[in-house]
Short mmCIF file of C-alpha atoms and ligand atoms in Angstrom, two decimals:
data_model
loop_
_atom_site.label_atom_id
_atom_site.label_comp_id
_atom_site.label_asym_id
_atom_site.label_seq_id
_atom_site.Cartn_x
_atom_site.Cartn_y
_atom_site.Cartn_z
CA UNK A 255 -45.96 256.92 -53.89
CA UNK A 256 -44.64 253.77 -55.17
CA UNK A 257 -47.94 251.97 -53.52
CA UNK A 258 -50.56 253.61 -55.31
CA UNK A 259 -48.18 253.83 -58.79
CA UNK A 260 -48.70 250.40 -59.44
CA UNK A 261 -52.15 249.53 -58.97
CA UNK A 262 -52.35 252.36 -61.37
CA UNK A 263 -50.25 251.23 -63.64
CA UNK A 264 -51.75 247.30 -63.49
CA UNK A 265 -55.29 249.15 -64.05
CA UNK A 266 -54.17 250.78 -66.69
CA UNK A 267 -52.45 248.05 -68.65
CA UNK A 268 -55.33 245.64 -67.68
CA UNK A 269 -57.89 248.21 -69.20
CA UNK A 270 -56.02 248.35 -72.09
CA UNK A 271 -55.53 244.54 -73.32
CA UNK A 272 -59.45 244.48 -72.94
CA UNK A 273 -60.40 247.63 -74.83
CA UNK A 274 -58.16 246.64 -77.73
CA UNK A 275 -55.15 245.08 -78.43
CA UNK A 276 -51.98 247.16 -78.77
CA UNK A 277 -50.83 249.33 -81.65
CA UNK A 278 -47.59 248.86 -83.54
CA UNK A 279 -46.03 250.97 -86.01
CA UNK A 280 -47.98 253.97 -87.09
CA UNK A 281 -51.67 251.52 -86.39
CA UNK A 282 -52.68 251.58 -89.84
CA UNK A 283 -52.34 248.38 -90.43
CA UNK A 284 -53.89 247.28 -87.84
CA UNK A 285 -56.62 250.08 -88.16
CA UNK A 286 -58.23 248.95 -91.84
CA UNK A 287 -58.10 245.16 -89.94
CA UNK A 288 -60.20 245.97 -87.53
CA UNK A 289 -62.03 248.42 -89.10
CA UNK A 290 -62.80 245.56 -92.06
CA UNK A 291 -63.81 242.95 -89.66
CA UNK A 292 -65.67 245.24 -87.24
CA UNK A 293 -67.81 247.30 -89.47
CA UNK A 294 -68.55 244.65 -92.28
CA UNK A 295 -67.51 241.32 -91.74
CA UNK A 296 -68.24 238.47 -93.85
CA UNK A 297 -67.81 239.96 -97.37
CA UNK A 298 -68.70 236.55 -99.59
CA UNK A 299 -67.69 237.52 -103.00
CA UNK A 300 -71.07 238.90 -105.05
CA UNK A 301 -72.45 239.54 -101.90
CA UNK A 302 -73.87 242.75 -100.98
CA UNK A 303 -71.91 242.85 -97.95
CA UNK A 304 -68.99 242.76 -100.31
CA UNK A 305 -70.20 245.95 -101.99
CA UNK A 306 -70.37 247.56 -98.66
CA UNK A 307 -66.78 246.37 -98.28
CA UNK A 308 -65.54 248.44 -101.41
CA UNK A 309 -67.76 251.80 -100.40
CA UNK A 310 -65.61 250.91 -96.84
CA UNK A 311 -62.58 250.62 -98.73
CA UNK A 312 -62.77 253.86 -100.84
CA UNK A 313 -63.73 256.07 -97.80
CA UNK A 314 -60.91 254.24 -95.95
CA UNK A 315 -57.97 254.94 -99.03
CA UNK A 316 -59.60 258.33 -99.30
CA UNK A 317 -59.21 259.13 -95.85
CA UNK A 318 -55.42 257.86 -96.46
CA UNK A 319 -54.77 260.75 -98.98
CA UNK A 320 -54.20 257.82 -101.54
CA UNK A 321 -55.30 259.41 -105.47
CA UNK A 322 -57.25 258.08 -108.21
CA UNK A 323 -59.28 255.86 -105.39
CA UNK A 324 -61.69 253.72 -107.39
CA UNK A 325 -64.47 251.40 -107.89
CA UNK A 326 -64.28 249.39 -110.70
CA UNK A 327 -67.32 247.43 -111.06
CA UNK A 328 -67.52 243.67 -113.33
CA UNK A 329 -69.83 240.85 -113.61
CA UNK A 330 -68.80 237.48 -111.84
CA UNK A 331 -69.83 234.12 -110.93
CA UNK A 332 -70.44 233.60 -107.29
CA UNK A 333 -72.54 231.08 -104.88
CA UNK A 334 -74.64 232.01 -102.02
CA UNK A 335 -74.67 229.45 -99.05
CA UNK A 336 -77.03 228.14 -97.91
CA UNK A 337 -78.76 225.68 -94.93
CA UNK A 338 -76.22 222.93 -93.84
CA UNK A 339 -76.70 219.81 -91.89
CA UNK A 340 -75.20 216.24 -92.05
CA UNK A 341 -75.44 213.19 -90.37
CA UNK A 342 -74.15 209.45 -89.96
CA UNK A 343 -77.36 207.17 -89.76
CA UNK A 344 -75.53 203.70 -89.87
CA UNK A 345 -73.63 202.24 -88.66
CA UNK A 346 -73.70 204.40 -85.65
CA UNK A 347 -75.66 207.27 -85.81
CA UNK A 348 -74.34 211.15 -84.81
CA UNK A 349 -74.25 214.22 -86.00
CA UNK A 350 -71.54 215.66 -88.18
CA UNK A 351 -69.76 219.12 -88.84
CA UNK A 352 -70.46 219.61 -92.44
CA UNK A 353 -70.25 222.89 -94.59
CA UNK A 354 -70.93 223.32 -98.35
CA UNK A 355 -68.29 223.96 -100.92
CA UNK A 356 -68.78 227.24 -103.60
CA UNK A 357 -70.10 225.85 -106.40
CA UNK A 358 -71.97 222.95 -104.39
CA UNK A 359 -75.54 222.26 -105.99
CA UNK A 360 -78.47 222.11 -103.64
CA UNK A 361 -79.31 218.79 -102.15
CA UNK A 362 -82.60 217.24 -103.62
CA UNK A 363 -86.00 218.31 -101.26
CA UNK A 364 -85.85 216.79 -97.91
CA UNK A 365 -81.78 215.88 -98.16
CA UNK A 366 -79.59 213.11 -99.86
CA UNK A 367 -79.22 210.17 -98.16
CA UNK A 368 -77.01 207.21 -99.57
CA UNK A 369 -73.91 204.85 -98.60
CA UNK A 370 -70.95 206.50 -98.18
CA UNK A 371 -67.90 205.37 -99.32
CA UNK A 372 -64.51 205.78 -97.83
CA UNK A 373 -61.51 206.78 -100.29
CA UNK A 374 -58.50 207.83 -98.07
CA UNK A 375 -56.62 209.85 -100.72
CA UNK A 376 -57.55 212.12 -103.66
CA UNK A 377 -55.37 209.11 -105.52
CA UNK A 378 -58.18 206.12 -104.03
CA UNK A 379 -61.00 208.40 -105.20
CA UNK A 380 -59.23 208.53 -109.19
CA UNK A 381 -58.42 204.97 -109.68
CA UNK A 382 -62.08 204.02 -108.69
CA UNK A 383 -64.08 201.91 -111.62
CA UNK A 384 -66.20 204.03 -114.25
CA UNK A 385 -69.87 204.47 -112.39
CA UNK A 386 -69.02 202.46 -109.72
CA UNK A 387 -70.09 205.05 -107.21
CA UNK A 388 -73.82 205.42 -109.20
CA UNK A 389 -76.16 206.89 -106.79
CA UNK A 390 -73.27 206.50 -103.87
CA UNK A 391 -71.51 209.82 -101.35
CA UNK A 392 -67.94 209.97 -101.71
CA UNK A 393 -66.29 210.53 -98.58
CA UNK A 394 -62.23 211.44 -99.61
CA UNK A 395 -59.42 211.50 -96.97
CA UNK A 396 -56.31 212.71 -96.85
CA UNK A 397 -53.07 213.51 -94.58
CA UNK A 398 -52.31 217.41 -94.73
CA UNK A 399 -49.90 218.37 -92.13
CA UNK A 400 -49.06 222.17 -91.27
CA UNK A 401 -45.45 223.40 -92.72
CA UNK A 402 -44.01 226.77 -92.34
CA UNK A 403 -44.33 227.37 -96.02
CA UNK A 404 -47.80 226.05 -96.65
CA UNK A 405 -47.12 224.09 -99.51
CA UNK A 406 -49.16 221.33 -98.47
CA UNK A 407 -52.24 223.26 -100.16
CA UNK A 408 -51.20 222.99 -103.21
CA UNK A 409 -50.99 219.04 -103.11
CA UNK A 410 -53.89 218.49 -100.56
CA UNK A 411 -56.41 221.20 -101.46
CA UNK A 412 -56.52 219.37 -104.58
CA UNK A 413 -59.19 217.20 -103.10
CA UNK A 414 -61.32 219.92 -102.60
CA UNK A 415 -60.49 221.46 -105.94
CA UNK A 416 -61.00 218.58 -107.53
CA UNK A 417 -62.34 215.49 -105.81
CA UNK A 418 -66.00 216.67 -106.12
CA UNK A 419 -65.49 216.78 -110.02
CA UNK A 420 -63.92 213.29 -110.00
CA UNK A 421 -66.49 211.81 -107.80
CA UNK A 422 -69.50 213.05 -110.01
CA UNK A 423 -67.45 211.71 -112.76
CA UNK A 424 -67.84 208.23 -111.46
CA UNK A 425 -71.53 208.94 -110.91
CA UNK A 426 -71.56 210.01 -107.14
CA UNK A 427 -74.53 211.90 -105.87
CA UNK A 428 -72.90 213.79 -104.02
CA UNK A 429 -69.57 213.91 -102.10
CA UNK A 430 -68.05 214.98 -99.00
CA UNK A 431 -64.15 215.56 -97.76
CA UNK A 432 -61.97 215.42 -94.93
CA UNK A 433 -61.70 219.68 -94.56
CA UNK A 434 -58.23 221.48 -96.27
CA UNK A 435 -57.12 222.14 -93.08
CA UNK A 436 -54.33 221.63 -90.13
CA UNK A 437 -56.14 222.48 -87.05
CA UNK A 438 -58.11 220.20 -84.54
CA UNK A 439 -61.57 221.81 -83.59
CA UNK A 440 -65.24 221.16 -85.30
CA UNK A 441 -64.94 223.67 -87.48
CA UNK A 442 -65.35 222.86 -91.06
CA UNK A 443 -63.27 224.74 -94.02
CA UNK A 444 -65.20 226.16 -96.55
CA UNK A 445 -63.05 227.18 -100.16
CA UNK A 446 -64.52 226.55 -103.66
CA UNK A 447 -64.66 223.44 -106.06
CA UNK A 448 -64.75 223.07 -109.89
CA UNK A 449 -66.98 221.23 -111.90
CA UNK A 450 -65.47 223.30 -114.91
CA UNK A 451 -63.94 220.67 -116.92
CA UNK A 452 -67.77 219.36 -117.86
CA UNK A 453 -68.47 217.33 -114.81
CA UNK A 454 -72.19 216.95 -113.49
CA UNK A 455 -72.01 219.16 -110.19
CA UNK A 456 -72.73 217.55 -107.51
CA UNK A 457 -74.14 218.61 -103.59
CA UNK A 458 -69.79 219.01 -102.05
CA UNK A 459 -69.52 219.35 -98.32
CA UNK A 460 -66.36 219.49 -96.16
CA UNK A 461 -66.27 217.68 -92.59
CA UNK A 462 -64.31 218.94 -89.74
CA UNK A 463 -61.14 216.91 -89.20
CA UNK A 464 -62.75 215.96 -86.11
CA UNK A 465 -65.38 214.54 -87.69
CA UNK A 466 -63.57 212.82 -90.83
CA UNK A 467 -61.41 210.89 -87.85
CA UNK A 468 -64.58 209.54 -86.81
CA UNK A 469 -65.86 208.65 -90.28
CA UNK A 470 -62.01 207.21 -90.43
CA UNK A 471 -62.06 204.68 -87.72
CA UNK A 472 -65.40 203.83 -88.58
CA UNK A 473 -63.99 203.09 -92.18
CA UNK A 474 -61.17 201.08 -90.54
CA UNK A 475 -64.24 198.83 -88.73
CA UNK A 476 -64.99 197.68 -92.08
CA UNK A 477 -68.87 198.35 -91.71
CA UNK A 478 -71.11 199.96 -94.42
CA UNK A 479 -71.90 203.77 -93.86
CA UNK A 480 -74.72 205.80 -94.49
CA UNK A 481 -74.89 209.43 -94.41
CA UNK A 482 -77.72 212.28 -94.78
CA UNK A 483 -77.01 215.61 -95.85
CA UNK A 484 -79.14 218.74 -96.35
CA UNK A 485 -76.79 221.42 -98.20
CA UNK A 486 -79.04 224.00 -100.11
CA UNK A 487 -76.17 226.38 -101.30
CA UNK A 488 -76.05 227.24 -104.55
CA UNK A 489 -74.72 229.27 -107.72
CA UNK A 490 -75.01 232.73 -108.58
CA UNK A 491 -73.58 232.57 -111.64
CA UNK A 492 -74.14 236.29 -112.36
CA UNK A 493 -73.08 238.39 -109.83
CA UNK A 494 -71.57 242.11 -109.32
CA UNK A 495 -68.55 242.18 -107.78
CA UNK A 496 -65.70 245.20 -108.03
CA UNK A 497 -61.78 245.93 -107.48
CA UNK A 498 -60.86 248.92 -106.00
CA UNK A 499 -57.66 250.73 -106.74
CA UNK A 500 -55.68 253.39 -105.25
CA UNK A 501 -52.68 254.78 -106.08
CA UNK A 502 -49.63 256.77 -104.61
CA UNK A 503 -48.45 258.77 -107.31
CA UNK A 504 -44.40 258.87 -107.84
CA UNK A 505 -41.91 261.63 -108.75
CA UNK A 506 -41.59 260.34 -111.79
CA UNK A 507 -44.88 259.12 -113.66
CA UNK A 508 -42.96 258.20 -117.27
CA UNK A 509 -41.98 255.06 -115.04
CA UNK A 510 -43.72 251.48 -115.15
CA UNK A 511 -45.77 251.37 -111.73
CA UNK A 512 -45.32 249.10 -108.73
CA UNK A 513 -48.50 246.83 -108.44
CA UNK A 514 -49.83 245.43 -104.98
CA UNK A 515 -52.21 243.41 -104.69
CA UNK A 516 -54.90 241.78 -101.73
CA UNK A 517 -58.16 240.35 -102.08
CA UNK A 518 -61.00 242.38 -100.35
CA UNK A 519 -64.18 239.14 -100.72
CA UNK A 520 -63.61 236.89 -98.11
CA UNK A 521 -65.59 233.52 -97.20
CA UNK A 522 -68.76 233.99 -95.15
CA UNK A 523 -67.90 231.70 -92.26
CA UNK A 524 -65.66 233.74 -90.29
CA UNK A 525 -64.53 237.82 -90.28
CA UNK A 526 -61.81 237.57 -93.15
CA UNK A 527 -59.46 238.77 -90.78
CA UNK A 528 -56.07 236.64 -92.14
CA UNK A 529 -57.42 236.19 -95.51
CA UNK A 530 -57.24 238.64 -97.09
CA UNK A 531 -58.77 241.73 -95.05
CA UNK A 532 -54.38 241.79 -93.45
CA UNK A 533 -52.94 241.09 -97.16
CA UNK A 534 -54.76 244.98 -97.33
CA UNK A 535 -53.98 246.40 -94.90
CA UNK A 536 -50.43 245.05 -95.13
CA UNK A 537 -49.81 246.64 -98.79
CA UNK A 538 -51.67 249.74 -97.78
CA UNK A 539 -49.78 251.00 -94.59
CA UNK A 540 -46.53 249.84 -96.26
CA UNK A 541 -46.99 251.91 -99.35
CA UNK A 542 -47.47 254.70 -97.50
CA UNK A 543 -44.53 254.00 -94.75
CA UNK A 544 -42.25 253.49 -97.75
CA UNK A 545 -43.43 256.85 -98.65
CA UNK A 546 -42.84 258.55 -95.38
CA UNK A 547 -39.76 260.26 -95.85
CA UNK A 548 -40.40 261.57 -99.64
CA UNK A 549 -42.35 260.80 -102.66
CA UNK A 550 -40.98 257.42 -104.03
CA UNK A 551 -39.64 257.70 -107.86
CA UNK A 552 -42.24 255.39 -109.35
CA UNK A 553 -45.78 255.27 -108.37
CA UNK A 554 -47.18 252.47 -106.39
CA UNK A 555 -50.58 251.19 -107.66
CA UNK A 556 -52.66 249.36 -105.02
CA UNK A 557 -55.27 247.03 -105.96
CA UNK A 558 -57.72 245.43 -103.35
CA UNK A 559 -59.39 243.19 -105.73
CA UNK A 560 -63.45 241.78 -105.52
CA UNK A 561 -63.99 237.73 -105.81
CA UNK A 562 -60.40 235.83 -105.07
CA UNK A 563 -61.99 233.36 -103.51
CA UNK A 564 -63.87 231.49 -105.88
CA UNK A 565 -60.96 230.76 -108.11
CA UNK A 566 -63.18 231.95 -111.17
CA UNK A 567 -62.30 233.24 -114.50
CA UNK A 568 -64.06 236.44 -113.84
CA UNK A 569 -62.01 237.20 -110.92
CA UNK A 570 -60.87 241.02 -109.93
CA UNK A 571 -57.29 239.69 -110.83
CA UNK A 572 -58.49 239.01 -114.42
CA UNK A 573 -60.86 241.97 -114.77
CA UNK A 574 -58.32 244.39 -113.50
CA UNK A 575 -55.75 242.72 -116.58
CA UNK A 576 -58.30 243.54 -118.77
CA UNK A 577 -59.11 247.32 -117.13
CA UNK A 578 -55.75 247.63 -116.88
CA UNK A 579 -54.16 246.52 -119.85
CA UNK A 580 -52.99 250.01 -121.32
CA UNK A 581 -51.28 251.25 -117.82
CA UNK A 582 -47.02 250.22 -118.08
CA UNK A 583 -46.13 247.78 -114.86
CA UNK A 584 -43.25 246.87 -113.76
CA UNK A 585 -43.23 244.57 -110.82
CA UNK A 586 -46.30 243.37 -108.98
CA UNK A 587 -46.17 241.60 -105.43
CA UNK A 588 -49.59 240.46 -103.79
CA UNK A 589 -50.20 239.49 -100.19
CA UNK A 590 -52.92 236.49 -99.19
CA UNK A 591 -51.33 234.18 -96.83
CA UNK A 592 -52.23 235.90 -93.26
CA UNK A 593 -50.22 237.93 -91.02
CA UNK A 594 -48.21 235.65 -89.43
CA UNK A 595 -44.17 236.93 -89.72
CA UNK A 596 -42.59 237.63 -93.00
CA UNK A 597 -39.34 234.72 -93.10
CA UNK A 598 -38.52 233.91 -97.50
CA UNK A 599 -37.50 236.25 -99.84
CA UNK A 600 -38.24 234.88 -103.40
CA UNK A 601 -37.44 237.30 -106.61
CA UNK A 602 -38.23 236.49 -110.38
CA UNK A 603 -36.47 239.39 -112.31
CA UNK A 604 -34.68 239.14 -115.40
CA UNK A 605 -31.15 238.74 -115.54
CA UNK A 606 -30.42 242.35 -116.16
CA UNK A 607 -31.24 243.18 -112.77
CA UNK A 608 -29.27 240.82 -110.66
CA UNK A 609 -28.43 244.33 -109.11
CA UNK A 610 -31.86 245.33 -107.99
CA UNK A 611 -32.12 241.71 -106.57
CA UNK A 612 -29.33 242.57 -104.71
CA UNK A 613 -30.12 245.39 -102.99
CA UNK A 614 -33.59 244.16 -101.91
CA UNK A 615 -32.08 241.15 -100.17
CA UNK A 616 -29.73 243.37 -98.89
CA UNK A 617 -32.66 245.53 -97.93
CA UNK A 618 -34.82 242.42 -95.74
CA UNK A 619 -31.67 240.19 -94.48
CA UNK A 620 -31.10 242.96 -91.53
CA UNK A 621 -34.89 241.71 -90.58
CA UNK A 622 -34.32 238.01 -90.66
CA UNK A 623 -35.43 237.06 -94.07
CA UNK A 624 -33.81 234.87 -95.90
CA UNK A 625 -33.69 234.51 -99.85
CA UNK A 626 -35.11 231.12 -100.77
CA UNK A 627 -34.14 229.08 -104.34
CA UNK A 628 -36.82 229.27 -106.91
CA UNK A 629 -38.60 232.15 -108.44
CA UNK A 630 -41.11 234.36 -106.96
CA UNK A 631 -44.62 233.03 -107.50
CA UNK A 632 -47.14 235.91 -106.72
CA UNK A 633 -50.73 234.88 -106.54
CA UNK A 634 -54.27 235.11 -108.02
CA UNK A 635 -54.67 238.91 -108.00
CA UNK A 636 -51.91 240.09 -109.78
CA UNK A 637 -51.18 236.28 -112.01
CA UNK A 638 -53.34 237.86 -115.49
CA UNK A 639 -51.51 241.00 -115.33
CA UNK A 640 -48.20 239.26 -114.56
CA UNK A 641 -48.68 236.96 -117.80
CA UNK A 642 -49.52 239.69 -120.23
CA UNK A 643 -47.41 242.06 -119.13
CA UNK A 644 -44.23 239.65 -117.89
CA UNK A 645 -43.96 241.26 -114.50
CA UNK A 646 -41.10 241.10 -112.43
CA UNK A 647 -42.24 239.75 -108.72
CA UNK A 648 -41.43 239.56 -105.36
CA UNK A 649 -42.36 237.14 -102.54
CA UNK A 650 -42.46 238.21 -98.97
CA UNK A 651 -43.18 234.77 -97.61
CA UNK A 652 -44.98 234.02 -94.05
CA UNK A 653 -44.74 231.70 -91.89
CA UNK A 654 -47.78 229.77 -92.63
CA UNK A 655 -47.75 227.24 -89.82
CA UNK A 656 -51.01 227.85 -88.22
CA UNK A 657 -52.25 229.74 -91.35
CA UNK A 658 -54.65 226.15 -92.11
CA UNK A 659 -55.67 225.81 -88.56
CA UNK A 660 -57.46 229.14 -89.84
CA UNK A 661 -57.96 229.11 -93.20
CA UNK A 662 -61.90 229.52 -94.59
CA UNK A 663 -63.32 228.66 -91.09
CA UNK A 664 -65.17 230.82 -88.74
CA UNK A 665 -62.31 230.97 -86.67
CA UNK A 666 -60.56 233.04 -89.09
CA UNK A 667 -61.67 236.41 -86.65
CA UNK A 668 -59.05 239.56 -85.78
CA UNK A 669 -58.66 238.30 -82.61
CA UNK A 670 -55.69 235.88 -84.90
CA UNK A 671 -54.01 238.27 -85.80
CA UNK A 672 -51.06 239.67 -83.47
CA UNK A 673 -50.28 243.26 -84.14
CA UNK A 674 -46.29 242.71 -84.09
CA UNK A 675 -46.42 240.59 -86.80
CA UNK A 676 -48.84 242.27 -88.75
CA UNK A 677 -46.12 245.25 -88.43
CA UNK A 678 -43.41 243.37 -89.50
CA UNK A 679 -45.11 242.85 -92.16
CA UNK A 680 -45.63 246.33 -93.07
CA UNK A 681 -41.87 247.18 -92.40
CA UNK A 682 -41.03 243.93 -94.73
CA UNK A 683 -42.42 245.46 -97.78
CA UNK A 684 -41.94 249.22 -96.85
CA UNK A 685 -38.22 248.01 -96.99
CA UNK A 686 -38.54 246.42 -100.69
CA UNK A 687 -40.92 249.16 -101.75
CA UNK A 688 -38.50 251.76 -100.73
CA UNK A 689 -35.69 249.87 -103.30
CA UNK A 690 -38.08 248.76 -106.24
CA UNK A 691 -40.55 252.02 -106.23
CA UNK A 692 -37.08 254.28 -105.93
CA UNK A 693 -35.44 251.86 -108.82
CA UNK A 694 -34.59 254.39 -111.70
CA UNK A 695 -33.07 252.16 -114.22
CA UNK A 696 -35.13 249.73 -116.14
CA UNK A 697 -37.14 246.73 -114.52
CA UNK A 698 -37.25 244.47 -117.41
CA UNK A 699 -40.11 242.41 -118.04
CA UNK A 700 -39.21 238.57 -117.31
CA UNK A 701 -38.76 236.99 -121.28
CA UNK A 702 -39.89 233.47 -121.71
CA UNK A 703 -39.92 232.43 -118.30
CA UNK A 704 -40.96 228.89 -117.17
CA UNK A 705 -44.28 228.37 -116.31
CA UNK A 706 -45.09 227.87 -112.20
ZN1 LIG B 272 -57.08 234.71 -99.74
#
């Protein structure tokens, strides 16, 4: 018996990590995940494959029994990518892993070629003379390490942000950066620039780190460079893009609703599986998990927004303010940072509910998550309804130590994404939905609050 049990029961296991990976919690989750990355993909922001991604998304929160599932169509400004090539021709020649930048012009007919000159810090590139790089590439360094919180973005992805803009400012033709990214392999990260503060733009490419350690130590040789690019991307500054929102309607619909909030665009390079196609699917299976064992008092509001990505002013966060700006919210949380394990609590609620702030770390600390100082910062989708209607927020925080090995590059595929964690996830904000979408008394809005 026992002999020809456990081939059987090998065979069976080993057919089963190759079919598909293993379902936790109820597999909804993990369902719109691989349902997101498997039937559309890429899902650039004014694409069309990002209009197939909302028709997906309605049939999908349909299918959920979610109500009011809608598609809220508004104009924004894209970019469409486009060819991509680079390569060192002095002093030693080799190809390069390049990719463009949203917002990156074209590159003249037949490429840009030019010296290319080494800054290695966002900090080099600023305190360079007045037109001193006239006609010039800009190659910009930097040091970003991984940490569990990801912070280093917000102090290193300002040289993608903005080192193109200061480099055309100084009359670059076109400039090129070490990728915003913690990982080791030739893949390049992709993630939007701004030229909005008046700047010329410029043809902006990102390197693998790879490939910026070799432009590095050829810096560090002290010899002139010379570079040729072809990067034919370009704006689309008039594109259609769409939220769509769902909600799960609550005992009590007098009461301010619960907002959540993920980005359904994605970069083109990879499937979108981290960011943000598991920020969905997170929200969506814990709404209705929360939900399981009754209707919650208030209802929960779920908004899978169109074009995060490009960091514009006609984003879904900002057209859903302005959709949205007669419905009463409460509290809003938003999930874009992967689907690595949930390990910081942060809260920004007014004094008045010191209470409520106590039950919900009550509510997580049984799971391992710790409250963090500093208030909650929630993110792009939900920050223009936040403002005008002073939101109260919560931050389930991840640990985002491989989350820029990952970030923007075509590595960014479900196969990253480990279907515990996703669930813990789910059972994360299930726990604070079930205490802030069951809250009865008032949530008061947060009254002059300092500014992130
Ligand atoms: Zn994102």
């Amino acid at each position: 018996m026992i002999r020809t049990l456990i081939p059987a029961l090998l065979l069976a296991s080993a057919a089963g990590s190759a079919q598909a990976a293993p379902i936790e919690g109820d597999g909804v989750a993990w369902d719109i995940v691989e349902g997101l990355t498997t039937e559309i993909g890429p899902r650039l922001a004014g694409s069309e494959a990002e209009a197939r991604a909302r028709d997906w998304a309605k049939a999908k929160l349909e299918a959920l029994n979610f109500a009011n599932v809608a598609i809220e169509p508004f104009r924004t400004e894209a970019w469409t990518r486009g060819e991509e090539e680079a390569r060192l021709l002095a002093p030693y020649p080799q190809p390069l892993a390049i990719t463009a930048l949203g917002r990156s012009v074209p590159t003249p007919a037949g490429g840009l070629k030019g010296e290319l000159v080494y800054f290695p810090t966002l900090a080099a590139l600023r305190a360079a003379a007045e037109g001193s790089l006239a006609g010039k590439i800009a190659f910009v360094d930097h040091a970003m390490q991984p940490t569990q919180d990801g912070s280093g973005y917000g102090i290193y992805g300002d040289v993608r942000r903005a080192g193109p803009a200061i480099a055309s400012r100084k009359g670059a033709a076109g400039v090129v950066i070490r990728s915003v990214g913690t990982d080791f392999h030739r893949n390049p990260h992709t993630g939007a620039t701004s030229f909005s503060d008046g700047a010329k733009p410029i043809p902006s490419g990102a390197v693998s780190n790879p490939d910026a350690d070799l432009i590095a130590r050829i810096a560090r040789r002290g010899q002139p460079m010379r570079i040729a690019m072809t990067l034919t991307g370009r704006p689309n500054p008039d594109a259609p893009s769409g939220n769509v929102i769902a909600d799960l309607p609550g005992r009590d619909p007098s009461l301010p609703m619960i907002l959540l909030a993920c980005h359904l665009d994605s970069w083109d390079l990879g499937t979108g599986a981290i960011d943000d196609a598991s920020g969905c699917a997170i929200i969506t299976a814990a709404a209705l998990q929360a939900s399981k064992d009754g209707r919650l008092l208030r209802t929960v509001r779920l908004l899978w927004a169109g074009n995060e990505e490009m960091g514009s002013q006609t984003s879904g966060g900002n057209a859903y303010a302005n959709a949205h700006a007669g419905d009463r919210h409460a509290l809003a949380m938003e999930s874009d940072f992967g689907a690595d394990r949930v390990w910081a609590l942060r809260l920004k609620l007014a004094d008045a509910n010191k209470a409520l702030g106590d039950r919900i770390k009550a509510a997580v600390w049984p799971m391992g998550i710790v409250p963090q100082s500093g208030p909650a910062h929630g993110g792009a989708d939900i920050s223009d309804t936040v403002k005008a209607q002073k939101l109260a927020l919560v931050d389930l925080g991840q640990d985002g130590t491989q989350y820029f090995d990952l970030h923007h590059t075509p590595d960014d595929t479900l196969d990253k994404v480990d279907p515990a964690a996703l669930q813990q996830n789910v059972d994360a904000w299930a726990a604070v939905l079930k205490v802030v979408a069951n809250e009865p008394g008032t949530i008061a809005p947060i009254e002059g609050a300092t500014e992130e």
